[in-house]
PDB file of C-alpha atoms and ligand atoms in Angstrom:
ATOM      1  CA  MET A   1       0.129  -0.031   0.126  1.00  0.00           C
ATOM      2  CA  SER A   2       1.987   3.157  -0.994  1.00  0.00           C
ATOM      3  CA  THR A   3       1.344   6.113   1.535  1.00  0.00           C
ATOM      4  CA  PRO A   4      -0.417   9.159   1.222  1.00  0.00           C
ATOM      5  CA  SER A   5       1.087  11.717  -0.352  1.00  0.00           C
ATOM      6  CA  PRO A   6       1.723  14.610   2.471  1.00  0.00           C
ATOM      7  CA  ARG A   7      -0.082  17.494   3.160  1.00  0.00           C
ATOM      8  CA  HIS A   8       2.010  20.857   2.577  1.00  0.00           C
ATOM      9  CA  PHE A   9       1.423  24.772   3.641  1.00  0.00           C
ATOM     10  CA  LEU A  10       3.752  26.260   0.372  1.00  0.00           C
ATOM     11  CA  THR A  11       1.033  29.288  -0.579  1.00  0.00           C
ATOM     12  CA  LEU A  12      -2.313  30.245   1.730  1.00  0.00           C
ATOM     13  CA  LEU A  13      -3.853  28.417  -1.203  1.00  0.00           C
ATOM     14  CA  ASP A  14      -2.684  24.457   0.173  1.00  0.00           C
ATOM     15  CA  LEU A  15      -5.754  25.127   2.526  1.00  0.00           C
ATOM     16  CA  SER A  16      -8.692  25.243   2.145  1.00  0.00           C
ATOM     17  CA  PRO A  17     -10.703  28.118   3.531  1.00  0.00           C
ATOM     18  CA  ASN A  18     -12.429  26.196   6.139  1.00  0.00           C
ATOM     19  CA  GLU A  19      -9.088  24.420   6.447  1.00  0.00           C
ATOM     20  CA  LEU A  20      -7.493  27.754   7.113  1.00  0.00           C
ATOM     21  CA  ASN A  21     -10.604  29.342  10.028  1.00  0.00           C
ATOM     22  CA  TRP A  22      -9.962  25.887  11.803  1.00  0.00           C
ATOM     23  CA  VAL A  23      -6.541  26.897  12.151  1.00  0.00           C
ATOM     24  CA  ILE A  24      -7.137  30.339  12.829  1.00  0.00           C
ATOM     25  CA  ASN A  25      -9.213  28.774  15.563  1.00  0.00           C
ATOM     26  CA  ARG A  26      -7.360  25.927  16.851  1.00  0.00           C
ATOM     27  CA  ALA A  27      -4.435  28.958  16.891  1.00  0.00           C
ATOM     28  CA  ILE A  28      -6.789  30.943  19.131  1.00  0.00           C
ATOM     29  CA  GLU A  29      -7.657  27.413  21.535  1.00  0.00           C
ATOM     30  CA  LEU A  30      -4.003  26.523  21.800  1.00  0.00           C
ATOM     31  CA  LYS A  31      -2.833  30.268  23.087  1.00  0.00           C
ATOM     32  CA  ASN A  32      -5.768  29.715  25.966  1.00  0.00           C
ATOM     33  CA  ILE A  33      -4.161  26.338  26.318  1.00  0.00           C
ATOM     34  CA  ARG A  34      -0.912  27.628  27.055  1.00  0.00           C
ATOM     35  CA  ARG A  35      -2.115  30.921  29.061  1.00  0.00           C
ATOM     36  CA  GLN A  36      -3.406  28.180  31.566  1.00  0.00           C
ATOM     37  CA  GLY A  37      -0.926  26.507  31.853  1.00  0.00           C
ATOM     38  CA  THR A  38      -1.823  22.625  29.866  1.00  0.00           C
ATOM     39  CA  VAL A  39       0.876  21.177  29.416  1.00  0.00           C
ATOM     40  CA  TYR A  40      -0.669  19.787  25.861  1.00  0.00           C
ATOM     41  CA  GLU A  41       2.197  16.957  24.245  1.00  0.00           C
ATOM     42  CA  PRO A  42       0.749  15.863  20.985  1.00  0.00           C
ATOM     43  CA  PHE A  43       4.048  15.500  18.992  1.00  0.00           C
ATOM     44  CA  ARG A  44       6.468  13.292  21.872  1.00  0.00           C
ATOM     45  CA  ASN A  45       8.439  12.576  19.727  1.00  0.00           C
ATOM     46  CA  GLN A  46       8.593  14.092  16.508  1.00  0.00           C
ATOM     47  CA  VAL A  47      11.294  16.198  15.534  1.00  0.00           C
ATOM     48  CA  LEU A  48      10.601  18.987  12.567  1.00  0.00           C
ATOM     49  CA  GLY A  49      13.900  20.184  10.864  1.00  0.00           C
ATOM     50  CA  MET A  50      14.188  23.670   9.948  1.00  0.00           C
ATOM     51  CA  ILE A  51      15.952  25.151   7.249  1.00  0.00           C
ATOM     52  CA  PHE A  52      17.313  28.626   6.999  1.00  0.00           C
ATOM     53  CA  GLU A  53      18.969  30.147   4.251  1.00  0.00           C
ATOM     54  CA  LYS A  54      18.709  33.747   6.019  1.00  0.00           C
ATOM     55  CA  SER A  55      17.762  35.502   8.831  1.00  0.00           C
ATOM     56  CA  SER A  56      15.365  35.692  11.872  1.00  0.00           C
ATOM     57  CA  THR A  57      14.689  36.077  14.578  1.00  0.00           C
ATOM     58  CA  ARG A  58      10.040  34.973  15.240  1.00  0.00           C
ATOM     59  CA  THR A  59      10.324  31.911  12.524  1.00  0.00           C
ATOM     60  CA  ARG A  60      13.220  30.376  14.714  1.00  0.00           C
ATOM     61  CA  VAL A  61      12.037  30.815  17.950  1.00  0.00           C
ATOM     62  CA  SER A  62       8.201  30.400  17.789  1.00  0.00           C
ATOM     63  CA  PHE A  63       9.179  26.947  15.547  1.00  0.00           C
ATOM     64  CA  GLU A  64      11.954  26.053  17.527  1.00  0.00           C
ATOM     65  CA  SER A  65       9.342  26.986  20.951  1.00  0.00           C
ATOM     66  CA  GLY A  66       5.975  25.948  19.236  1.00  0.00           C
ATOM     67  CA  MET A  67       7.776  22.372  18.809  1.00  0.00           C
ATOM     68  CA  ALA A  68       9.073  21.748  22.288  1.00  0.00           C
ATOM     69  CA  GLN A  69       5.416  23.134  24.232  1.00  0.00           C
ATOM     70  CA  LEU A  70       3.713  19.976  21.841  1.00  0.00           C
ATOM     71  CA  GLY A  71       6.124  18.181  23.267  1.00  0.00           C
ATOM     72  CA  GLY A  72       8.530  17.765  19.392  1.00  0.00           C
ATOM     73  CA  HIS A  73      12.032  18.635  18.909  1.00  0.00           C
ATOM     74  CA  ALA A  74      13.566  20.744  16.960  1.00  0.00           C
ATOM     75  CA  ILE A  75      16.880  20.811  14.848  1.00  0.00           C
ATOM     76  CA  PHE A  76      18.038  24.339  13.019  1.00  0.00           C
ATOM     77  CA  LEU A  77      19.886  24.013   9.951  1.00  0.00           C
ATOM     78  CA  SER A  78      21.430  26.387   8.586  1.00  0.00           C
ATOM     79  CA  SER A  79      22.779  26.419   5.080  1.00  0.00           C
ATOM     80  CA  LYS A  80      26.566  27.584   6.425  1.00  0.00           C
ATOM     81  CA  ASP A  81      26.335  25.200   8.239  1.00  0.00           C
ATOM     82  CA  THR A  82      24.357  21.630   6.348  1.00  0.00           C
ATOM     83  CA  GLN A  83      25.542  20.167   3.071  1.00  0.00           C
ATOM     84  CA  LEU A  84      22.526  22.170   1.624  1.00  0.00           C
ATOM     85  CA  GLY A  85      24.669  25.476   1.408  1.00  0.00           C
ATOM     86  CA  ARG A  86      27.737  23.859  -0.277  1.00  0.00           C
ATOM     87  CA  GLY A  87      26.016  23.261  -3.249  1.00  0.00           C
ATOM     88  CA  GLU A  88      24.250  19.593  -2.242  1.00  0.00           C
ATOM     89  CA  PRO A  89      20.893  19.321  -4.954  1.00  0.00           C
ATOM     90  CA  ILE A  90      17.841  20.102  -3.051  1.00  0.00           C
ATOM     91  CA  ILE A  91      16.384  16.202  -4.186  1.00  0.00           C
ATOM     92  CA  ASP A  92      18.895  14.517  -2.164  1.00  0.00           C
ATOM     93  CA  SER A  93      18.308  17.296   0.655  1.00  0.00           C
ATOM     94  CA  ALA A  94      14.664  16.564   0.533  1.00  0.00           C
ATOM     95  CA  LYS A  95      15.293  12.952   0.717  1.00  0.00           C
ATOM     96  CA  VAL A  96      16.860  12.251   2.924  1.00  0.00           C
ATOM     97  CA  ILE A  97      15.682  15.079   5.426  1.00  0.00           C
ATOM     98  CA  SER A  98      13.082  13.984   4.600  1.00  0.00           C
ATOM     99  CA  SER A  99      13.291  10.222   6.614  1.00  0.00           C
ATOM    100  CA  MET A 100      14.370  11.000   9.190  1.00  0.00           C
ATOM    101  CA  VAL A 101      12.112  13.828  10.950  1.00  0.00           C
ATOM    102  CA  ASP A 102       8.538  13.930  10.546  1.00  0.00           C
ATOM    103  CA  ILE A 103       7.655  17.701   9.562  1.00  0.00           C
ATOM    104  CA  ILE A 104       9.886  20.413   7.771  1.00  0.00           C
ATOM    105  CA  MET A 105       9.933  24.368   7.796  1.00  0.00           C
ATOM    106  CA  ILE A 106      12.290  25.787   6.015  1.00  0.00           C
ATOM    107  CA  ARG A 107      13.065  29.325   4.334  1.00  0.00           C
ATOM    108  CA  THR A 108      14.833  29.851   1.251  1.00  0.00           C
ATOM    109  CA  PHE A 109      15.124  32.821  -1.525  1.00  0.00           C
ATOM    110  CA  SER A 110      13.662  31.138  -4.413  1.00  0.00           C
ATOM    111  CA  HIS A 111       9.765  30.480  -4.175  1.00  0.00           C
ATOM    112  CA  ARG A 112      10.500  27.588  -7.180  1.00  0.00           C
ATOM    113  CA  GLN A 113      13.302  26.162  -4.102  1.00  0.00           C
ATOM    114  CA  VAL A 114      10.763  24.945  -1.090  1.00  0.00           C
ATOM    115  CA  GLU A 115       8.573  23.665  -4.225  1.00  0.00           C
ATOM    116  CA  GLU A 116      10.893  21.187  -5.477  1.00  0.00           C
ATOM    117  CA  PHE A 117      12.129  20.147  -2.023  1.00  0.00           C
ATOM    118  CA  ALA A 118       8.344  19.593  -1.432  1.00  0.00           C
ATOM    119  CA  ALA A 119       7.680  17.624  -4.026  1.00  0.00           C
ATOM    120  CA  HIS A 120      10.500  14.897  -3.073  1.00  0.00           C
ATOM    121  CA  SER A 121       9.847  15.359   0.097  1.00  0.00           C
ATOM    122  CA  LYS A 122       8.380  12.479   2.816  1.00  0.00           C
ATOM    123  CA  VAL A 123       6.399  14.815   5.144  1.00  0.00           C
ATOM    124  CA  PRO A 124       4.859  17.560   5.617  1.00  0.00           C
ATOM    125  CA  VAL A 125       6.561  21.815   4.225  1.00  0.00           C
ATOM    126  CA  ILE A 126       6.192  24.582   5.333  1.00  0.00           C
ATOM    127  CA  ASN A 127       7.506  28.251   3.496  1.00  0.00           C
ATOM    128  CA  ALA A 128       8.521  30.384   6.307  1.00  0.00           C
ATOM    129  CA  LEU A 129       9.468  33.259   3.994  1.00  0.00           C
ATOM    130  CA  THR A 130      10.654  33.055   0.132  1.00  0.00           C
ATOM    131  CA  ASP A 131      10.397  35.842  -1.730  1.00  0.00           C
ATOM    132  CA  ASP A 132       7.723  35.680  -2.842  1.00  0.00           C
ATOM    133  CA  TYR A 133       6.121  34.366   0.165  1.00  0.00           C
ATOM    134  CA  HIS A 134       5.200  34.259   3.379  1.00  0.00           C
ATOM    135  CA  PRO A 135       2.270  32.496   4.449  1.00  0.00           C
ATOM    136  CA  CYS A 136       3.107  31.736   8.284  1.00  0.00           C
ATOM    137  CA  GLN A 137       2.717  35.656   8.602  1.00  0.00           C
ATOM    138  CA  LEU A 138      -0.286  35.957   7.545  1.00  0.00           C
ATOM    139  CA  LEU A 139      -1.656  33.052  10.067  1.00  0.00           C
ATOM    140  CA  ALA A 140      -0.314  35.400  12.704  1.00  0.00           C
ATOM    141  CA  ASP A 141      -2.607  38.666  10.935  1.00  0.00           C
ATOM    142  CA  ILE A 142      -5.129  36.787  10.420  1.00  0.00           C
ATOM    143  CA  GLN A 143      -5.048  35.865  13.946  1.00  0.00           C
ATOM    144  CA  THR A 144      -4.496  38.830  15.852  1.00  0.00           C
ATOM    145  CA  PHE A 145      -7.270  40.680  13.495  1.00  0.00           C
ATOM    146  CA  VAL A 146     -10.231  37.907  14.751  1.00  0.00           C
ATOM    147  CA  GLU A 147      -8.790  38.226  18.211  1.00  0.00           C
ATOM    148  CA  HIS A 148      -9.005  42.336  17.781  1.00  0.00           C
ATOM    149  CA  ARG A 149     -11.803  42.494  15.640  1.00  0.00           C
ATOM    150  CA  GLY A 150     -14.403  39.647  14.959  1.00  0.00           C
ATOM    151  CA  SER A 151     -14.346  37.946  11.624  1.00  0.00           C
ATOM    152  CA  ILE A 152     -11.887  39.723   8.929  1.00  0.00           C
ATOM    153  CA  LYS A 153     -14.773  38.355   6.049  1.00  0.00           C
ATOM    154  CA  GLY A 154     -15.786  41.519   4.078  1.00  0.00           C
ATOM    155  CA  LYS A 155     -12.808  44.387   6.043  1.00  0.00           C
ATOM    156  CA  THR A 156     -10.993  45.964   3.725  1.00  0.00           C
ATOM    157  CA  VAL A 157      -7.559  46.744   3.966  1.00  0.00           C
ATOM    158  CA  THR A 158      -4.569  48.807   2.505  1.00  0.00           C
ATOM    159  CA  TRP A 159      -1.337  47.037   1.741  1.00  0.00           C
ATOM    160  CA  VAL A 160       1.160  50.326   1.535  1.00  0.00           C
ATOM    161  CA  GLY A 161       4.722  50.085   0.678  1.00  0.00           C
ATOM    162  CA  ASP A 162       6.540  47.056  -1.593  1.00  0.00           C
ATOM    163  CA  GLY A 163       5.020  45.549  -3.791  1.00  0.00           C
ATOM    164  CA  ASN A 164       7.359  41.810  -1.710  1.00  0.00           C
ATOM    165  CA  ASN A 165       5.961  38.711  -0.515  1.00  0.00           C
ATOM    166  CA  MET A 166       4.051  39.612   2.394  1.00  0.00           C
ATOM    167  CA  CYS A 167       2.269  41.930  -0.506  1.00  0.00           C
ATOM    168  CA  HIS A 168       1.736  38.499  -2.087  1.00  0.00           C
ATOM    169  CA  SER A 169       0.877  36.776   0.453  1.00  0.00           C
ATOM    170  CA  PHE A 170      -2.463  39.406   0.924  1.00  0.00           C
ATOM    171  CA  MET A 171      -3.836  39.078  -1.890  1.00  0.00           C
ATOM    172  CA  ASN A 172      -3.410  34.988  -1.267  1.00  0.00           C
ATOM    173  CA  ALA A 173      -5.510  36.158   2.187  1.00  0.00           C
ATOM    174  CA  ALA A 174      -7.993  38.300   0.937  1.00  0.00           C
ATOM    175  CA  LYS A 175      -8.881  35.376  -1.943  1.00  0.00           C
ATOM    176  CA  GLN A 176      -8.501  32.845   0.959  1.00  0.00           C
ATOM    177  CA  PHE A 177     -10.795  34.699   4.100  1.00  0.00           C
ATOM    178  CA  ASP A 178     -13.001  36.536   1.873  1.00  0.00           C
ATOM    179  CA  PHE A 179     -11.346  40.242   2.160  1.00  0.00           C
ATOM    180  CA  LYS A 180     -10.396  43.646   0.133  1.00  0.00           C
ATOM    181  CA  LEU A 181      -7.127  44.856  -0.612  1.00  0.00           C
ATOM    182  CA  ASN A 182      -5.860  48.236  -1.562  1.00  0.00           C
ATOM    183  CA  ILE A 183      -2.331  48.169  -2.564  1.00  0.00           C
ATOM    184  CA  ALA A 184      -0.420  51.671  -2.099  1.00  0.00           C
ATOM    185  CA  CYS A 185       3.026  51.053  -4.318  1.00  0.00           C
ATOM    186  CA  PRO A 186       4.638  53.106  -5.636  1.00  0.00           C
ATOM    187  CA  ASP A 187       5.927  53.201  -9.579  1.00  0.00           C
ATOM    188  CA  GLY A 188       8.812  50.710 -10.557  1.00  0.00           C
ATOM    189  CA  TYR A 189       7.291  48.474  -7.003  1.00  0.00           C
ATOM    190  CA  LEU A 190       4.333  46.945  -7.711  1.00  0.00           C
ATOM    191  CA  PRO A 191       3.321  43.512  -6.760  1.00  0.00           C
ATOM    192  CA  ASN A 192       3.144  40.708  -9.029  1.00  0.00           C
ATOM    193  CA  ALA A 193       1.353  41.688 -12.518  1.00  0.00           C
ATOM    194  CA  ALA A 194      -0.397  38.128 -12.566  1.00  0.00           C
ATOM    195  CA  LEU A 195      -1.366  37.641  -8.514  1.00  0.00           C
ATOM    196  CA  MET A 196      -3.317  41.095  -9.407  1.00  0.00           C
ATOM    197  CA  ALA A 197      -4.569  39.896 -12.775  1.00  0.00           C
ATOM    198  CA  SER A 198      -5.334  37.113 -10.652  1.00  0.00           C
ATOM    199  CA  ASN A 199      -7.338  38.337  -7.532  1.00  0.00           C
ATOM    200  CA  ALA A 200      -8.427  41.855  -9.704  1.00  0.00           C
ATOM    201  CA  ASP A 201     -12.255  40.959  -8.255  1.00  0.00           C
ATOM    202  CA  ARG A 202     -10.702  42.565  -5.059  1.00  0.00           C
ATOM    203  CA  VAL A 203      -7.588  43.515  -4.768  1.00  0.00           C
ATOM    204  CA  THR A 204      -7.908  47.502  -6.001  1.00  0.00           C
ATOM    205  CA  LEU A 205      -4.697  49.212  -6.385  1.00  0.00           C
ATOM    206  CA  ILE A 206      -4.900  52.651  -5.502  1.00  0.00           C
ATOM    207  CA  GLN A 207      -0.834  54.339  -5.485  1.00  0.00           C
ATOM    208  CA  ASN A 208      -1.085  57.272  -3.125  1.00  0.00           C
ATOM    209  CA  PRO A 209      -1.538  56.464   0.353  1.00  0.00           C
ATOM    210  CA  LYS A 210      -3.920  58.611   1.440  1.00  0.00           C
ATOM    211  CA  HIS A 211      -6.126  57.949  -0.254  1.00  0.00           C
ATOM    212  CA  ALA A 212      -5.634  53.916   0.214  1.00  0.00           C
ATOM    213  CA  VAL A 213      -6.686  53.865   3.692  1.00  0.00           C
ATOM    214  CA  VAL A 214     -10.094  55.604   3.220  1.00  0.00           C
ATOM    215  CA  GLY A 215     -12.172  53.156   4.687  1.00  0.00           C
ATOM    216  CA  SER A 216     -10.346  50.544   6.022  1.00  0.00           C
ATOM    217  CA  HIS A 217     -10.237  48.527   9.507  1.00  0.00           C
ATOM    218  CA  LEU A 218      -6.120  47.337   8.839  1.00  0.00           C
ATOM    219  CA  VAL A 219      -3.299  49.253   7.517  1.00  0.00           C
ATOM    220  CA  VAL A 220       0.078  46.574   7.162  1.00  0.00           C
ATOM    221  CA  THR A 221       2.931  48.090   6.089  1.00  0.00           C
ATOM    222  CA  ASP A 222       6.313  46.008   6.034  1.00  0.00           C
ATOM    223  CA  THR A 223      10.954  46.797   5.176  1.00  0.00           C
ATOM    224  CA  TRP A 224      11.287  48.470   1.889  1.00  0.00           C
ATOM    225  CA  ALA A 225      13.851  46.801   1.189  1.00  0.00           C
ATOM    226  CA  SER A 226      13.604  42.760   2.055  1.00  0.00           C
ATOM    227  CA  MET A 227      16.407  40.672   2.412  1.00  0.00           C
ATOM    228  CA  GLY A 228      18.371  39.901  -0.357  1.00  0.00           C
ATOM    229  CA  GLN A 229      17.958  43.854  -1.302  1.00  0.00           C
ATOM    230  CA  GLU A 230      20.539  45.425   0.894  1.00  0.00           C
ATOM    231  CA  ASP A 231      22.179  46.423  -2.263  1.00  0.00           C
ATOM    232  CA  GLU A 232      19.397  48.844  -2.763  1.00  0.00           C
ATOM    233  CA  LYS A 233      18.263  50.498   0.051  1.00  0.00           C
ATOM    234  CA  LYS A 234      19.157  53.549  -0.380  1.00  0.00           C
ATOM    235  CA  ALA A 235      17.153  53.632  -3.654  1.00  0.00           C
ATOM    236  CA  ARG A 236      14.535  52.377  -2.157  1.00  0.00           C
ATOM    237  CA  GLU A 237      13.889  54.848   0.647  1.00  0.00           C
ATOM    238  CA  ALA A 238      14.193  57.423  -1.866  1.00  0.00           C
ATOM    239  CA  ALA A 239      11.564  55.607  -4.590  1.00  0.00           C
ATOM    240  CA  PHE A 240       9.081  54.736  -1.479  1.00  0.00           C
ATOM    241  CA  VAL A 241       9.578  58.180   0.456  1.00  0.00           C
ATOM    242  CA  ASN A 242       6.020  59.022   0.866  1.00  0.00           C
ATOM    243  CA  HIS A 243       4.857  56.019   1.839  1.00  0.00           C
ATOM    244  CA  GLN A 244       5.370  55.754   5.815  1.00  0.00           C
ATOM    245  CA  VAL A 245       2.747  54.746   8.098  1.00  0.00           C
ATOM    246  CA  ASN A 246       2.671  57.066  10.160  1.00  0.00           C
ATOM    247  CA  PRO A 247      -1.172  58.330  13.298  1.00  0.00           C
ATOM    248  CA  GLN A 248      -1.766  61.252  10.412  1.00  0.00           C
ATOM    249  CA  LEU A 249      -2.296  58.404   7.730  1.00  0.00           C
ATOM    250  CA  MET A 250      -4.042  55.715   9.940  1.00  0.00           C
ATOM    251  CA  ASP A 251      -6.265  58.814  10.983  1.00  0.00           C
ATOM    252  CA  LEU A 252      -7.647  58.117   7.551  1.00  0.00           C
ATOM    253  CA  ALA A 253      -8.534  55.268   7.935  1.00  0.00           C
ATOM    254  CA  GLN A 254     -11.694  53.788  10.177  1.00  0.00           C
ATOM    255  CA  PRO A 255     -11.925  55.113  13.101  1.00  0.00           C
ATOM    256  CA  ASP A 256     -11.236  51.800  14.447  1.00  0.00           C
ATOM    257  CA  ALA A 257      -8.344  50.962  12.670  1.00  0.00           C
ATOM    258  CA  LEU A 258      -5.552  48.582  13.251  1.00  0.00           C
ATOM    259  CA  PHE A 259      -2.139  48.532  12.104  1.00  0.00           C
ATOM    260  CA  MET A 260      -0.047  46.102  11.238  1.00  0.00           C
ATOM    261  CA  HIS A 261       3.508  45.159  10.959  1.00  0.00           C
ATOM    262  CA  CYS A 262       5.156  41.396  10.432  1.00  0.00           C
ATOM    263  CA  LEU A 263       9.179  43.276  11.638  1.00  0.00           C
ATOM    264  CA  PRO A 264      11.350  43.717  12.229  1.00  0.00           C
ATOM    265  CA  ALA A 265      10.902  47.357  11.329  1.00  0.00           C
ATOM    266  CA  TYR A 266      12.269  50.291  10.857  1.00  0.00           C
ATOM    267  CA  ARG A 267      11.516  53.520  12.897  1.00  0.00           C
ATOM    268  CA  GLY A 268      12.151  56.902  10.583  1.00  0.00           C
ATOM    269  CA  LEU A 269      11.609  55.133   7.451  1.00  0.00           C
ATOM    270  CA  GLU A 270       8.181  52.602   6.630  1.00  0.00           C
ATOM    271  CA  ILE A 271       6.608  53.919  10.109  1.00  0.00           C
ATOM    272  CA  SER A 272       7.486  56.996  12.102  1.00  0.00           C
ATOM    273  CA  HIS A 273       9.572  56.655  15.642  1.00  0.00           C
ATOM    274  CA  ASN A 274       6.174  56.727  17.321  1.00  0.00           C
ATOM    275  CA  MET A 275       4.199  54.272  15.245  1.00  0.00           C
ATOM    276  CA  PHE A 276       4.927  51.159  17.579  1.00  0.00           C
ATOM    277  CA  ASP A 277       3.449  52.781  19.842  1.00  0.00           C
ATOM    278  CA  ASP A 278       0.343  54.491  18.814  1.00  0.00           C
ATOM    279  CA  PRO A 279      -2.929  52.570  20.405  1.00  0.00           C
ATOM    280  CA  ARG A 280      -4.016  51.270  16.715  1.00  0.00           C
ATOM    281  CA  SER A 281      -0.857  49.119  16.077  1.00  0.00           C
ATOM    282  CA  VAL A 282      -1.220  45.434  17.370  1.00  0.00           C
ATOM    283  CA  VAL A 283       2.162  44.446  15.810  1.00  0.00           C
ATOM    284  CA  TYR A 284       3.638  42.835  19.380  1.00  0.00           C
ATOM    285  CA  ASP A 285       1.185  40.358  19.203  1.00  0.00           C
ATOM    286  CA  GLU A 286       0.915  40.107  15.377  1.00  0.00           C
ATOM    287  CA  ALA A 287       4.452  38.932  16.672  1.00  0.00           C
ATOM    288  CA  GLU A 288       3.480  36.820  19.933  1.00  0.00           C
ATOM    289  CA  ASN A 289       0.131  35.026  17.578  1.00  0.00           C
ATOM    290  CA  ARG A 290       3.683  33.536  14.801  1.00  0.00           C
ATOM    291  CA  LEU A 291       3.342  30.836  18.231  1.00  0.00           C
ATOM    292  CA  HIS A 292       0.299  30.064  18.243  1.00  0.00           C
ATOM    293  CA  ALA A 293      -0.666  30.110  15.069  1.00  0.00           C
ATOM    294  CA  GLN A 294       2.645  27.807  14.286  1.00  0.00           C
ATOM    295  CA  LYS A 295       1.501  25.254  16.446  1.00  0.00           C
ATOM    296  CA  ALA A 296      -2.154  25.007  14.856  1.00  0.00           C
ATOM    297  CA  LEU A 297      -0.272  24.402  11.330  1.00  0.00           C
ATOM    298  CA  MET A 298       1.414  22.077  13.032  1.00  0.00           C
ATOM    299  CA  GLU A 299      -0.987  19.802  14.505  1.00  0.00           C
ATOM    300  CA  PHE A 300      -3.449  20.618  10.550  1.00  0.00           C
ATOM    301  CA  LEU A 301      -0.304  19.287   8.628  1.00  0.00           C
ATOM    302  CA  LEU A 302       0.429  16.094  11.462  1.00  0.00           C
ATOM    303  CA  LEU A 303      -2.768  15.181  13.716  1.00  0.00           C
ATOM    304  CA  HIS A 304      -5.382  16.163  10.507  1.00  0.00           C
ATOM    305  CA  PRO A 305      -5.130  17.393   7.465  1.00  0.00           C
ATOM    306  CA  GLN A 306      -7.768  15.669   5.480  1.00  0.00           C
ATOM    307  CA  THR A 307     -11.156  15.607   8.069  1.00  0.00           C
ATOM    308  CA  HIS A 308     -11.966  19.558   7.617  1.00  0.00           C
TER     309      HIS A 308
HETATM  310  N1   CP B   1       7.921  38.776  10.721  1.00  0.00           N
HETATM  311  C1   CP B   1       9.570  37.751  10.657  1.00  0.00           C
HETATM  312  O1   CP B   1       9.133  36.511   9.409  1.00  0.00           O
HETATM  313  O2   CP B   1      10.237  37.965  10.884  1.00  0.00           O
HETATM  314  P1   CP B   1      11.695  36.728  11.775  1.00  0.00           P
HETATM  315  O3   CP B   1      12.075  37.515   9.972  1.00  0.00           O
HETATM  316  O4   CP B   1      12.249  37.387  12.465  1.00  0.00           O
HETATM  317  O5   CP B   1      12.143  35.554  11.654  1.00  0.00           O
HETATM  318  N1  NVA B   2       9.467  41.278   3.084  1.00  0.00           N
HETATM  319  C1  NVA B   2      10.389  40.936   4.466  1.00  0.00           C
HETATM  320  C2  NVA B   2       9.992  40.348   5.439  1.00  0.00           C
HETATM  321  C3  NVA B   2      11.122  39.656   6.828  1.00  0.00           C
HETATM  322  C4  NVA B   2      10.194  39.027   7.680  1.00  0.00           C
HETATM  323  C5  NVA B   2      11.594  40.224   3.652  1.00  0.00           C
HETATM  324  O1  NVA B   2      11.095  39.385   3.340  1.00  0.00           O
HETATM  325  O2  NVA B   2      12.954  40.387   4.206  1.00  0.00           O
END
């Protein structure tokens, strides 16, 4: 009998809207379980392999702590120290690593590499950020919105800044969680055109942030220079100068609008120095929710992949 192929989480489109909502609700439950001090260890003797080709604070700490809290173990695999970083083919790495661990997360540059790894993996693979998508962050972001404001369905979100991996995942989230998304990116830094076109029913390009945020229930931004774009920093600072999120811009959104940023953030650039002190900012809840959302995601992929 052949073993069923594992479920992967490479983009938000890999789970159905029902499954994603199960993960969000479960994340909220797991947060309560942890707050109550209840020990819950469904993953005893299970191992998470964590492959990092880019830096991380939140993703590493949340996955590693999350796996430990669920009774399992996590191995940090930096490409600086593994044969993957010395050019061992992805197919060999995927076959070997997935024969020894139960679930794998990967942070790398090319999205294609994660797809290739997943295609040869015997166990679930989670995208922990590529140049194109950052779906785990969106689980935490939606959880945070739900906790503060209830369902995001039918709401309006505005993305301000670079048309990057986070912006792309917000487009997928708009589709899966059924909200409207305004995108305020300057010329030259627009998101993927095909993704915009395929979500044209709910994604609207409004390049001026002051116009885009009107009527929004959530405003989101991110660094102007993502990992791998360090050489472009100066040019990007000039291009994005009119795209800073600050309390004055937030005043143009809905009165109960929230502000999110996946972090790390650069004060004085994409946000003003006082933005995180504003009561509309929920960035630290958003960061903590990476822990709870990814625990729920791992539960889904390992324990319930066929049931929702
Ligand atoms: N938001 C996020 O993914 O943070 P890290 O780069 O610190 O993991
Ligand atoms: N867009 C950023 C997100 C960091 C979590 C980057 O890719 O560097």
